[in-house]
Coordinates of C-alpha atoms in Angstrom, one line a residue:
M1463 CA 12.6 34.7 31.7
N1464 CA 8.9 34.1 31.3
P1465 CA 7.4 32.9 34.9
S1466 CA 5.2 30.7 33.1
S1467 CA 7.9 28.5 31.6
S1468 CA 8.7 26.4 34.0
N1469 CA 5.4 25.0 33.7
S1470 CA 5.0 25.0 29.7
A1471 CA 8.5 23.7 29.1
E1472 CA 8.2 20.8 26.7
I1473 CA 9.2 17.4 28.3
V1474 CA 12.1 15.6 26.3
F1475 CA 12.7 12.3 26.8
K1476 CA 15.2 9.8 24.7
P1477 CA 14.2 6.4 23.5
R1478 CA 15.6 3.4 25.4
S1479 CA 19.1 2.6 23.0
V1480 CA 19.0 -0.7 21.1
V1481 CA 22.6 -1.8 22.8
W1482 CA 20.6 -2.8 25.8
Q1483 CA 19.2 -5.6 23.6
F1484 CA 22.6 -6.5 23.2
Y1485 CA 24.8 -6.3 26.1
P1486 CA 23.9 -6.9 29.6
K1487 CA 23.0 -4.0 31.1
P1488 CA 25.3 -2.9 34.7
A1489 CA 23.4 -3.2 37.8
N1490 CA 24.6 -0.1 39.2
S1491 CA 26.8 3.4 38.0
E1492 CA 29.9 1.8 39.7
V1493 CA 30.6 -0.2 36.9
S1494 CA 33.3 0.8 34.6
R1495 CA 33.8 -2.2 32.5
I1496 CA 31.2 -3.9 30.1
Q1497 CA 32.1 -7.4 28.5
C1498 CA 30.7 -8.3 24.9
P1499 CA 28.4 -11.3 25.2
S1500 CA 29.7 -12.1 21.5
C1501 CA 33.4 -11.6 21.5
K1502 CA 34.3 -11.2 25.2
S1503 CA 36.3 -8.3 24.9
D1504 CA 36.4 -5.9 27.8
L1505 CA 34.7 -2.1 26.8
K1506 CA 35.0 1.2 29.0
F1507 CA 31.9 2.2 30.4
R1508 CA 31.4 5.4 31.9
G1509 CA 27.8 6.0 31.8
S1510 CA 27.3 6.2 27.9
T1511 CA 26.4 4.2 25.0
T1512 CA 28.6 5.9 23.1
G1513 CA 31.6 3.6 23.2
I1514 CA 29.8 0.3 23.2
L1515 CA 27.9 1.2 20.5
K1516 CA 30.7 2.0 18.4
H1517 CA 32.1 -1.6 18.8
L1518 CA 28.6 -3.2 18.4
T1519 CA 28.5 -1.4 14.7
N1520 CA 32.2 -2.2 13.9
R1521 CA 32.6 -5.7 14.9
H1522 CA 29.1 -7.1 14.8
K1523 CA 27.7 -5.2 12.1
D1524 CA 25.1 -8.3 11.4
L1525 CA 24.3 -8.3 14.6
Y1526 CA 23.5 -4.5 15.3
R1527 CA 21.2 -4.8 11.8
D1528 CA 18.6 -7.7 12.9
L1529 CA 18.7 -5.9 16.4
L1530 CA 17.2 -2.2 14.6
K1531 CA 15.4 -4.6 12.6
N1532 CA 13.8 -6.9 15.6
K1533 CA 13.3 -3.3 17.6
V1534 CA 9.6 -3.3 18.2
D1535 CA 8.3 0.3 17.8
L1536 CA 6.4 1.0 21.0
L1537 CA 6.6 3.0 23.9
P1538 CA 8.1 2.0 27.1
R1539 CA 5.9 2.8 30.3
D1540 CA 8.3 5.8 30.9
R1541 CA 7.8 6.9 27.6
L1542 CA 4.3 6.7 27.8
H1543 CA 4.3 8.1 31.3
S1544 CA 6.3 11.4 30.0
A1545 CA 3.5 11.4 26.7
L1546 CA 0.8 11.4 29.1
L1547 CA 2.0 14.6 31.3
I1548 CA 2.6 16.4 27.8
I1549 CA -1.3 15.2 27.2
Q1550 CA -2.2 16.9 31.0
K1551 CA 0.0 19.9 30.4
T1552 CA -1.5 21.1 26.9
K1553 CA -5.6 19.9 27.3
P1554 CA -7.7 22.5 27.0
V1555 CA -9.3 24.4 30.5
E1556 CA -12.8 23.4 29.8
F1557 CA -11.8 19.3 28.8
K1558 CA -13.1 17.0 31.6
P1559 CA -12.5 13.6 31.0
P1560 CA -15.5 11.0 31.4
N1561 CA -15.9 9.9 34.9
Q1562 CA -16.6 6.4 35.0
K1563 CA -20.8 6.0 34.7
K1564 CA -20.0 7.8 31.3
I1565 CA -17.8 5.2 30.5
K1566 CA -19.8 2.0 31.6
A1567 CA -23.1 3.9 29.9
L1568 CA -20.9 4.0 26.9
I1569 CA -19.8 0.3 26.7
V1570 CA -23.2 -0.7 27.4
G1571 CA -24.9 1.7 24.5
M1572 CA -22.0 0.4 22.3
A1573 CA -22.7 -3.1 23.2
K1574 CA -26.5 -2.5 22.5
N1575 CA -25.9 -1.5 19.1
H1576 CA -23.7 -4.3 18.2
V1577 CA -26.0 -6.5 19.6
E1578 CA -28.5 -5.4 17.1
C1579 CA -26.5 -5.7 14.0
V1580 CA -25.6 -9.1 15.0
K1581 CA -29.2 -9.9 15.6
N1582 CA -29.9 -8.6 12.0
E1583 CA -26.6 -10.3 10.5
L1584 CA -28.1 -13.4 12.1
N1585 CA -32.1 -12.9 11.0
N1586 CA -33.5 -16.2 10.4
M1587 CA -30.4 -18.5 10.5
K1588 CA -30.7 -22.1 10.7
N1589 CA -28.4 -25.1 10.6
Y1590 CA -25.9 -23.3 12.5
T1591 CA -22.6 -24.5 14.8
L1592 CA -22.8 -23.7 18.2
L1593 CA -19.5 -24.0 20.2
T1594 CA -19.4 -22.9 23.9
D1595 CA -17.4 -23.9 27.0
G1596 CA -17.7 -22.9 30.9
Y1597 CA -15.9 -20.9 32.8
S1598 CA -14.9 -21.2 36.6
D1599 CA -13.2 -19.1 39.0
M1600 CA -13.8 -20.3 42.5
R1601 CA -12.6 -17.5 44.6
R1602 CA -14.6 -14.9 42.9
N1603 CA -17.4 -17.1 42.5
Y1604 CA -18.0 -16.6 38.5
H1605 CA -19.8 -19.6 36.7
F1606 CA -20.7 -18.8 33.5
Y1607 CA -20.7 -20.4 29.5
S1608 CA -20.0 -18.4 26.6
L1609 CA -21.6 -18.6 23.3
H1610 CA -20.0 -18.1 20.0
V1611 CA -22.3 -19.1 16.9
A1612 CA -20.2 -20.2 13.5
F1613 CA -22.1 -20.4 10.1
V1614 CA -21.0 -20.3 5.7
D1615 CA -22.7 -17.7 4.2
N1616 CA -23.9 -17.6 0.8
D1617 CA -20.5 -16.6 -0.6
F1618 CA -19.2 -20.3 0.9
E1619 CA -16.9 -18.3 3.9
R1620 CA -17.1 -19.4 7.2
K1621 CA -18.1 -16.7 10.2
I1622 CA -17.8 -17.1 13.7
T1623 CA -19.4 -14.8 16.1
F1624 CA -19.4 -13.9 19.8
L1625 CA -22.8 -13.9 21.3
T1626 CA -23.2 -13.0 25.0
L1627 CA -21.7 -14.7 28.0
K1628 CA -24.3 -16.4 30.5
K1629 CA -24.0 -16.9 34.1
V1630 CA -24.9 -20.4 35.1
E1631 CA -25.7 -21.2 39.0
K1632 CA -26.2 -25.3 38.3
G1633 CA -23.4 -27.2 36.3
D1634 CA -26.3 -29.8 35.1
N1635 CA -27.6 -30.0 31.8
V1636 CA -30.9 -28.5 32.4
S1637 CA -29.7 -25.2 34.4
I1638 CA -26.8 -24.7 31.2
A1639 CA -29.2 -25.7 28.1
K1640 CA -32.0 -23.1 29.5
E1641 CA -29.1 -20.0 29.9
L1642 CA -27.6 -21.1 26.3
N1643 CA -31.4 -20.9 25.4
L1644 CA -31.6 -17.4 26.3
G1645 CA -28.7 -16.2 25.0
L1646 CA -29.4 -18.1 21.5
S1647 CA -32.9 -16.2 21.8
E1648 CA -31.7 -12.8 22.5
F1649 CA -30.1 -12.7 18.9
G1650 CA -33.2 -14.2 17.5
L1651 CA -31.6 -17.8 16.9
K1652 CA -34.0 -20.9 17.8
F1653 CA -32.3 -24.2 19.4
S1654 CA -34.3 -26.4 17.6
E1655 CA -32.5 -24.8 14.0
C1656 CA -28.9 -25.8 15.9
S1657 CA -27.0 -28.3 13.7
L1658 CA -24.0 -28.8 15.9
L1659 CA -22.5 -28.6 19.1
T1660 CA -18.6 -28.2 19.4
A1661 CA -17.4 -28.8 22.9
D1662 CA -15.3 -30.6 25.0
A1663 CA -16.7 -33.8 26.4
G1664 CA -18.1 -33.0 29.5
S1665 CA -21.1 -34.8 30.6
P1666 CA -23.6 -32.4 31.3
L1667 CA -22.8 -31.1 27.6
V1668 CA -23.2 -34.6 26.2
L1669 CA -26.3 -34.9 27.7
L1670 CA -27.5 -31.8 26.5
A1671 CA -26.7 -32.9 23.2
D1672 CA -28.4 -35.6 23.4
K1673 CA -31.6 -34.2 24.6
H1674 CA -31.8 -31.7 21.9
E1675 CA -31.1 -34.3 19.1
L1676 CA -28.0 -32.6 17.9
D1677 CA -25.2 -33.5 16.5
R1678 CA -22.3 -33.4 18.8
V1679 CA -18.3 -32.8 17.6
H1680 CA -15.9 -33.1 20.8
C1681 CA -13.4 -30.4 20.0
G1682 CA -10.3 -31.4 18.5
C1683 CA -8.0 -29.4 20.8
H1684 CA -9.5 -31.0 23.8
L1685 CA -9.2 -34.4 22.5
L1686 CA -5.8 -34.5 21.7
N1687 CA -5.2 -32.9 25.3
L1688 CA -6.8 -35.9 26.8
I1689 CA -4.4 -38.1 24.9
L1690 CA -2.0 -36.5 26.7
T1691 CA -3.5 -37.3 29.7
D1692 CA -4.1 -40.8 29.4
F1693 CA -0.5 -40.5 28.6
A1694 CA 0.3 -38.8 31.5
E1695 CA -0.9 -41.6 34.4
E1696 CA 1.8 -44.0 33.3
R1697 CA 3.9 -44.3 36.5
C1698 CA 7.2 -43.1 34.3
I1699 CA 5.8 -40.0 33.2
Q1700 CA 4.5 -39.4 36.5
K1701 CA 7.8 -39.6 38.2
I1702 CA 9.0 -37.1 35.2
Q1703 CA 6.2 -34.5 35.3
S1704 CA 6.4 -34.4 39.4
K1705 CA 10.4 -33.5 38.9
M1706 CA 9.5 -30.8 36.3
Q1707 CA 6.6 -29.6 37.9
S1708 CA 8.4 -28.8 41.3
F1709 CA 11.0 -27.0 39.4
A1710 CA 8.7 -24.9 37.7
R1711 CA 7.1 -24.0 41.4
Y1712 CA 10.5 -23.2 42.7
L1713 CA 10.9 -20.6 40.2
A1714 CA 7.8 -19.1 40.4
K1715 CA 8.4 -18.0 44.0
H1716 CA 12.0 -17.2 43.8
K1717 CA 12.0 -14.4 41.5
D1718 CA 15.5 -13.1 41.6
V1719 CA 16.4 -16.9 40.7
R1720 CA 14.1 -16.7 37.9
A1721 CA 15.7 -13.1 36.7
K1722 CA 19.0 -14.7 36.6
L1723 CA 18.4 -17.8 34.7
K1724 CA 16.5 -15.5 32.2
S1725 CA 19.3 -12.8 31.9
L1726 CA 21.7 -16.5 30.7
S1727 CA 19.1 -17.9 28.6
N1728 CA 19.1 -14.6 26.6
R1729 CA 22.8 -13.9 27.1
N1730 CA 22.9 -17.4 24.9
G1731 CA 20.3 -16.6 22.5
I1732 CA 17.4 -18.6 24.0
D1733 CA 14.3 -17.4 23.5
T1734 CA 12.2 -20.0 25.0
P1735 CA 10.3 -19.0 28.0
L1736 CA 10.9 -20.3 31.3
P1737 CA 9.3 -23.6 32.7
L1738 CA 6.8 -21.9 35.1
P1739 CA 3.8 -23.6 36.3
L1740 CA 0.7 -24.0 33.7
S1741 CA -3.0 -24.2 34.2
P1742 CA -4.1 -28.0 34.4
T1743 CA -6.4 -27.2 31.7
R1744 CA -3.8 -26.0 28.9
W1745 CA -3.7 -27.4 26.1
G1746 CA -0.3 -29.5 25.4
A1747 CA 0.7 -28.7 29.5
L1748 CA 2.4 -31.9 29.4
H1749 CA 4.8 -31.0 26.1
I1750 CA 5.1 -27.2 27.0
L1751 CA 6.7 -28.0 30.0
M1752 CA 9.3 -30.2 28.7
E1753 CA 9.9 -28.4 26.1
R1754 CA 10.8 -25.1 28.0
F1755 CA 12.6 -27.6 30.6
L1756 CA 15.3 -28.9 28.0
S1757 CA 15.9 -25.5 26.6
N1758 CA 17.0 -23.8 29.5
Y1759 CA 18.5 -26.8 31.4
D1760 CA 22.2 -26.2 30.1
F1761 CA 22.1 -22.8 32.4
I1762 CA 20.1 -24.4 35.3
K1763 CA 23.9 -25.7 35.5
D1764 CA 25.6 -22.3 36.5
L1765 CA 23.3 -21.7 39.2
A1766 CA 24.0 -23.0 42.8
E1767 CA 20.5 -22.3 43.7
L1768 CA 19.1 -24.9 40.9
K1769 CA 21.7 -27.8 41.9
D1770 CA 18.5 -29.6 43.5
F1771 CA 16.9 -29.8 40.4
L1772 CA 19.6 -31.2 38.0
L1773 CA 18.7 -34.9 36.9
K1774 CA 20.5 -38.1 36.0
G1775 CA 21.6 -38.6 32.4
E1776 CA 19.2 -41.7 31.9
E1777 CA 16.5 -39.3 33.3
M1778 CA 17.2 -36.8 30.6
A1779 CA 17.2 -39.1 27.9
N1780 CA 14.3 -40.3 28.9
I1781 CA 12.6 -36.6 28.9
K1782 CA 14.3 -36.1 25.5
E1783 CA 12.7 -39.3 24.0
I1784 CA 9.3 -38.3 25.4
C1785 CA 9.2 -34.6 24.5
S1786 CA 10.2 -36.1 20.9
I1787 CA 7.5 -38.3 20.4
L1788 CA 4.7 -35.9 21.9
K1789 CA 5.5 -33.1 19.8
P1790 CA 3.3 -34.2 17.0
I1791 CA 0.2 -34.0 19.2
H1792 CA 1.3 -30.4 20.3
E1793 CA 2.0 -29.6 16.4
G1794 CA -1.8 -31.3 15.7
I1795 CA -3.5 -28.9 18.9
L1796 CA -1.7 -25.7 17.2
R1797 CA -3.2 -27.0 13.9
L1798 CA -6.6 -27.7 15.1
E1799 CA -6.8 -24.4 17.5
R1800 CA -6.6 -21.9 14.0
D1801 CA -9.9 -20.3 13.3
N1802 CA -9.7 -21.4 9.9
S1803 CA -9.6 -25.3 10.7
H1804 CA -12.2 -27.3 9.6
V1805 CA -13.9 -30.2 11.8
S1806 CA -13.5 -32.8 9.0
E1807 CA -9.3 -32.6 9.6
I1808 CA -10.1 -34.3 13.1
I1809 CA -9.5 -37.6 11.8
P1810 CA -6.7 -37.0 9.7
T1811 CA -4.6 -35.0 12.4
V1812 CA -5.1 -38.0 15.1
Y1813 CA -4.3 -40.6 12.2
F1814 CA -1.0 -38.7 11.4
I1815 CA -0.1 -38.5 15.1
K1816 CA -0.5 -42.3 15.0
K1817 CA 1.5 -43.0 12.4
Q1818 CA 4.5 -40.5 13.4
T1819 CA 4.4 -42.2 17.2
E1820 CA 5.1 -45.9 15.4
K1821 CA 8.2 -44.5 14.0
S1822 CA 9.7 -44.4 17.5
A1823 CA 11.5 -47.0 18.7
A1824 CA 11.1 -45.6 22.2
P1825 CA 9.5 -48.2 24.6
V1826 CA 6.6 -45.1 26.0
A1827 CA 5.7 -44.8 22.3
Q1828 CA 3.5 -48.3 22.1
K1829 CA 1.9 -46.8 25.4
L1830 CA 1.3 -43.4 23.6
I1831 CA -0.3 -45.4 20.8
T1832 CA -2.8 -46.9 23.1
C1833 CA -4.0 -44.0 24.7
I1834 CA -4.3 -42.7 20.4
D1835 CA -5.9 -45.6 19.2
E1836 CA -8.7 -45.1 21.9
R1837 CA -9.5 -41.4 21.0
L1838 CA -9.2 -42.9 17.0
N1839 CA -12.0 -45.3 17.6
Q1840 CA -14.2 -42.4 19.0
C1841 CA -13.9 -40.0 16.4
I1842 CA -14.5 -42.9 13.8
K1843 CA -17.5 -43.9 15.3
N1844 CA -18.7 -40.2 14.8
R1845 CA -21.1 -40.2 11.9
R1846 CA -21.2 -36.3 11.3
L1847 CA -17.1 -36.2 11.3
L1848 CA -17.2 -38.9 8.5
C1849 CA -19.9 -36.7 6.3
T1850 CA -17.6 -33.7 6.9
M1851 CA -14.7 -35.7 5.5
L1852 CA -16.7 -36.7 2.6
C1853 CA -17.4 -33.3 1.5
D1854 CA -14.4 -32.3 2.4
H1855 CA -12.1 -32.8 -1.6
R1856 CA -8.8 -33.7 0.2
F1857 CA -9.8 -36.3 2.1
A1858 CA -13.2 -37.7 0.0
Y1859 CA -13.0 -40.9 -1.6
S1860 CA -8.9 -41.4 -0.8
D1861 CA -7.7 -44.6 -0.5
M1862 CA -5.7 -43.8 2.2
W1863 CA -8.5 -44.0 4.2
S1864 CA -10.3 -46.5 2.9
A1865 CA -9.1 -49.2 5.7
I1866 CA -10.9 -47.1 8.1
V1867 CA -13.8 -45.6 6.6
D1868 CA -16.2 -47.5 4.3
W1869 CA -17.3 -44.7 1.7
S1870 CA -20.9 -46.6 0.5
E1871 CA -21.6 -46.5 4.5
V1872 CA -20.9 -42.5 4.9
E1873 CA -22.8 -42.0 1.4
S1874 CA -25.9 -43.5 3.1
W1875 CA -25.4 -41.4 6.1
I1876 CA -24.9 -37.9 4.6
E1877 CA -28.4 -38.3 2.9
D1878 CA -29.7 -37.3 6.6
Y1879 CA -28.6 -33.6 5.8
D1880 CA -30.0 -33.3 2.2
L1881 CA -32.1 -30.8 2.1
K1882 CA -34.0 -30.4 -0.9
P1883 CA -36.8 -32.7 -1.9
V1884 CA -35.7 -35.2 -5.2
P1885 CA -36.5 -33.9 -8.2
S1886 CA -37.8 -35.0 -11.8
V1887 CA -35.3 -35.0 -14.9
V1888 CA -34.3 -31.2 -16.0
T1889 CA -33.7 -30.4 -19.3
A1890 CA -32.0 -27.6 -20.3
D1891 CA -33.9 -25.0 -22.7
S1892 CA -31.2 -24.7 -25.8
S1893 CA -33.4 -22.3 -27.5
K1894 CA -33.5 -19.6 -24.3
D1895 CA -33.2 -16.2 -25.9
F1896 CA -30.1 -14.5 -23.9
C1897 CA -30.3 -10.8 -23.2
D1898 CA -26.9 -10.0 -23.5
L1899 CA -23.5 -11.9 -24.5
D1900 CA -22.4 -11.6 -20.5
S1901 CA -25.3 -14.2 -19.8
F1902 CA -24.6 -16.1 -22.7
L1903 CA -21.3 -16.7 -22.0
D1904 CA -21.9 -17.6 -18.5
C1905 CA -24.6 -20.2 -19.1
S1906 CA -22.4 -21.6 -21.1
S1907 CA -20.1 -22.5 -18.5
S1908 CA -22.7 -24.9 -17.1
Q1909 CA -23.9 -28.2 -17.9
S1910 CA -26.1 -28.1 -20.7
S1911 CA -27.0 -31.6 -20.5
D1912 CA -29.8 -33.9 -19.6
K1913 CA -29.5 -34.9 -15.9
S1914 CA -31.0 -36.2 -12.9
D1915 CA -30.5 -33.7 -9.9
D1916 CA -30.5 -36.6 -7.8
L1917 CA -27.8 -36.9 -4.7
Q1918 CA -26.7 -40.4 -5.5
T1919 CA -26.1 -39.0 -9.0
E1920 CA -24.0 -36.0 -8.1
L1921 CA -22.2 -38.2 -5.5
F1922 CA -21.1 -40.6 -8.3
R1923 CA -19.9 -37.6 -10.0
F1924 CA -18.2 -36.0 -7.5
R1925 CA -16.8 -39.4 -6.8
A1926 CA -15.2 -39.5 -10.8
L1927 CA -14.2 -35.8 -10.8
L1928 CA -11.7 -36.8 -7.5
A1929 CA -10.8 -40.0 -9.6
S1930 CA -9.7 -37.9 -12.5
N1931 CA -8.2 -34.8 -11.1
R1932 CA -8.5 -34.1 -7.5
P1933 CA -8.3 -30.3 -7.0
S1934 CA -5.2 -28.6 -4.8
Y1935 CA -7.6 -26.0 -2.6
R1936 CA -6.4 -25.5 0.9
N1937 CA -10.0 -25.0 1.9
P1938 CA -12.5 -27.0 0.7
L1939 CA -15.1 -24.1 1.2
E1940 CA -13.2 -22.6 -1.7
F1941 CA -13.4 -25.5 -3.7
W1942 CA -17.6 -25.8 -3.2
S1943 CA -17.3 -22.2 -4.1
G1944 CA -16.8 -23.0 -7.6
Q1945 CA -18.6 -26.0 -7.8
R1946 CA -21.9 -25.2 -6.2
N1947 CA -23.3 -25.2 -9.6
N1948 CA -21.8 -28.3 -10.4
F1949 CA -22.9 -30.0 -7.6
P1950 CA -26.1 -28.1 -6.3
R1951 CA -27.0 -30.9 -3.6
I1952 CA -23.6 -31.4 -2.1
S1953 CA -22.9 -28.2 -2.0
V1954 CA -25.6 -27.3 0.5
I1955 CA -24.7 -30.0 2.0
A1956 CA -21.0 -28.9 2.9
K1957 CA -22.1 -25.5 3.6
I1958 CA -24.1 -27.5 6.9
L1959 CA -21.2 -29.5 7.2
L1960 CA -18.5 -27.4 7.1
S1961 CA -19.6 -24.6 9.3
S1962 CA -17.8 -25.8 12.2
P1963 CA -13.6 -25.2 13.0
A1964 CA -11.8 -28.2 14.3
S1965 CA -12.1 -26.7 17.9
A1966 CA -14.0 -24.6 20.5
S1967 CA -10.4 -22.3 20.6
C1968 CA -12.7 -19.2 20.1
S1969 CA -14.4 -20.1 23.8
E1970 CA -10.7 -20.7 25.4
R1971 CA -9.2 -17.2 24.0
C1972 CA -12.8 -15.0 25.2
F1973 CA -12.1 -16.8 28.6
S1974 CA -8.4 -15.4 28.4
R1975 CA -9.5 -12.0 27.9
C1976 CA -12.2 -12.5 30.9
S1977 CA -9.2 -13.3 32.7
D1978 CA -7.3 -10.7 32.2
I1979 CA -10.3 -8.9 33.1
I1980 CA -10.7 -10.4 36.5
R1981 CA -7.5 -10.7 37.7
Q1982 CA -6.9 -6.9 37.8
K1983 CA -7.3 -5.4 41.5
K1984 CA -9.2 -2.6 40.6
R1985 CA -11.7 -5.1 38.3
N1986 CA -12.1 -7.7 40.8
R1987 CA -15.8 -6.8 42.0
I1988 CA -17.0 -6.1 38.1
E1989 CA -20.2 -7.7 37.5
L1990 CA -20.7 -10.2 34.8
D1991 CA -23.0 -8.0 32.6
T1992 CA -20.2 -5.6 32.3
I1993 CA -17.9 -8.1 31.3
N1994 CA -20.0 -9.2 29.0
S1995 CA -20.3 -5.9 27.4
V1996 CA -16.7 -5.2 27.6
L1997 CA -16.4 -8.4 25.3
I1998 CA -18.9 -7.3 23.1
V1999 CA -17.0 -4.0 22.5
N2000 CA -13.8 -5.6 22.6
E2001 CA -15.3 -7.9 19.5
L2002 CA -16.4 -5.3 17.7
S2003 CA -13.3 -2.7 18.0
R2004 CA -11.5 -5.6 16.9
I2005 CA -14.1 -5.7 13.8
E2006 CA -13.6 -2.1 12.9
R2007 CA -10.0 -2.3 13.2
T2008 CA -10.2 -5.1 10.8
Q2009 CA -11.8 -3.1 8.2
D2010 CA -10.1 0.1 8.8
K2011 CA -7.2 -1.8 8.0
N2012 CA -8.5 -3.3 4.9
I2013 CA -9.6 0.2 3.5
R2014 CA -6.2 1.8 4.5
E2015 CA -4.7 -0.8 2.3
E2016 CA -7.3 -0.6 -0.7
D2017 CA -6.2 2.9 -0.2
E2018 CA -2.8 2.6 -1.1
F2019 CA -3.3 -0.2 -3.4
Y2020 CA -4.9 2.1 -5.7
D2021 CA -2.2 5.5 -5.1
S2022 CA 0.5 2.9 -5.9
S2023 CA -1.3 1.8 -9.1
E2024 CA -2.1 5.4 -10.3
T2025 CA 1.7 6.6 -9.9
E2026 CA 2.7 3.6 -12.0
T2027 CA 0.2 4.5 -14.6
E2028 CA 1.6 8.1 -14.9
T2029 CA 5.4 6.5 -15.3
E2030 CA 4.6 4.2 -18.0
S2031 CA 8.3 4.6 -19.4
E2032 CA 9.2 3.0 -16.2
L2033 CA 9.4 -1.0 -15.5
S2034 CA 7.0 -1.6 -12.2
D2035 CA 8.2 -3.9 -9.4
F2036 CA 4.8 -3.5 -7.9
Q2037 CA 3.8 -6.8 -5.9
E2038 CA 0.2 -7.0 -4.7
D2039 CA -0.4 -7.1 -1.0
D2040 CA -1.2 -10.4 0.3
S2041 CA -4.1 -9.3 2.0
M2042 CA -6.1 -8.3 -1.3
D2043 CA -6.4 -11.6 -1.9
Q2044 CA -8.2 -12.8 1.1

């Protein structure tokens, strides 16, 4: 026997059997029988999965097929550990892992390179949107603001770019403005060339926008969450919320009870998470807590430890009723938090929620409508929102909005965003000599008649287009990409007004990544500059992963195309990947 064989022996590990996603895992090795959760049959168990797997494949073929389909191809922690041991035993002797200083230097270096690339991309950028929000961790004394900018490029594609984090000593508007100004300057941007501030309704940010003469749009998700906050101040809602929060705190403190309840839920096919405590700043927290409570309530009855949290029939009916009328608000939050949302969707979303709530006959529905009306009236007073709706072909000049929007008045406001001077009448040169057929045919598709390139004239023609044949594009930027030659002035205005998403959710996602870093025990003394560098590298990695994915998909597309060309006698079932259209 080779003496070194014990050191170089291959470590063999088996993947976790799929049966344990179906059967309850035995508590110890002495269990001799396992009950099938589907047909309740008692099956012999002697430490091997052969018998119970055979029962699953023979009696429950559809369930077994679904388990295989939904199985996540990820390495469990024990398998990952075994894989790392293999790497450790087979690594070259001369290999030395980089130390902490080298890793930090690499992160800082990559971050600096990314900053330079972003700076070049944002060179001479004007009329951009600034998205920002504040983050505070009192225990670790972290207080900083995030900076994202959004803009529409010449191809009418919106881009949202993370810039930096800036530490703020005080929470007043002057201190915040100074740090934001420094952050923008690092990337060659001027505060005076910012067109819009999208953030929550914090008084320092409101005052900051006012002093810098910026348009300000209240983050759509924060706006909808304030409706829930106002509604939660009602006495009947406070009582219900208090009971559910008490239950959530109990589950958070008692791990064994939480595990039992989760096991019961999973065994009965409920995938909804347990109602655990949520952050007060979590968007839609009230509805999320109610929904999770209702989904798991039937299994609370089966646990002796949770008898104190059972509710009366009348209370359960109220919770179901309230959860039902709050659902459109939560769905609105999920819609507006997307990066592909638009500021023009905020007022229609609030209006839709109001109409859905009016369908309910519940007594509390009228109280919710009062909260919605208050926020809707605030939105209608915002000229920027109304002008953006005018640039969105889905809503502009629609009779649906005539009751709350005076389009003639909005037409006068939108002139403030017109960057082109009023030109004289432009006449087309019909005697122009074209050098090739392509330029001749492309020019033929543009307007050849005499027209005045006046904004009001364009608005008149735009209104006529929507009245005769409203386009069905879901994305207004796609519409303006094709209509830029027909409406050169409005398209430039739309490029400015449609640059912002409907919410500052990019800041919230950034803060989630910050929390993941800060809350790690080995990272609780990390400095803000290091967090900033890590986030920048994370953003760089995400961009590179997206580019690599697109390249791989493109290679696969051409490989499959070549294969089909070689076998022309066979009919091809090739379907183009959806991502190639994006």
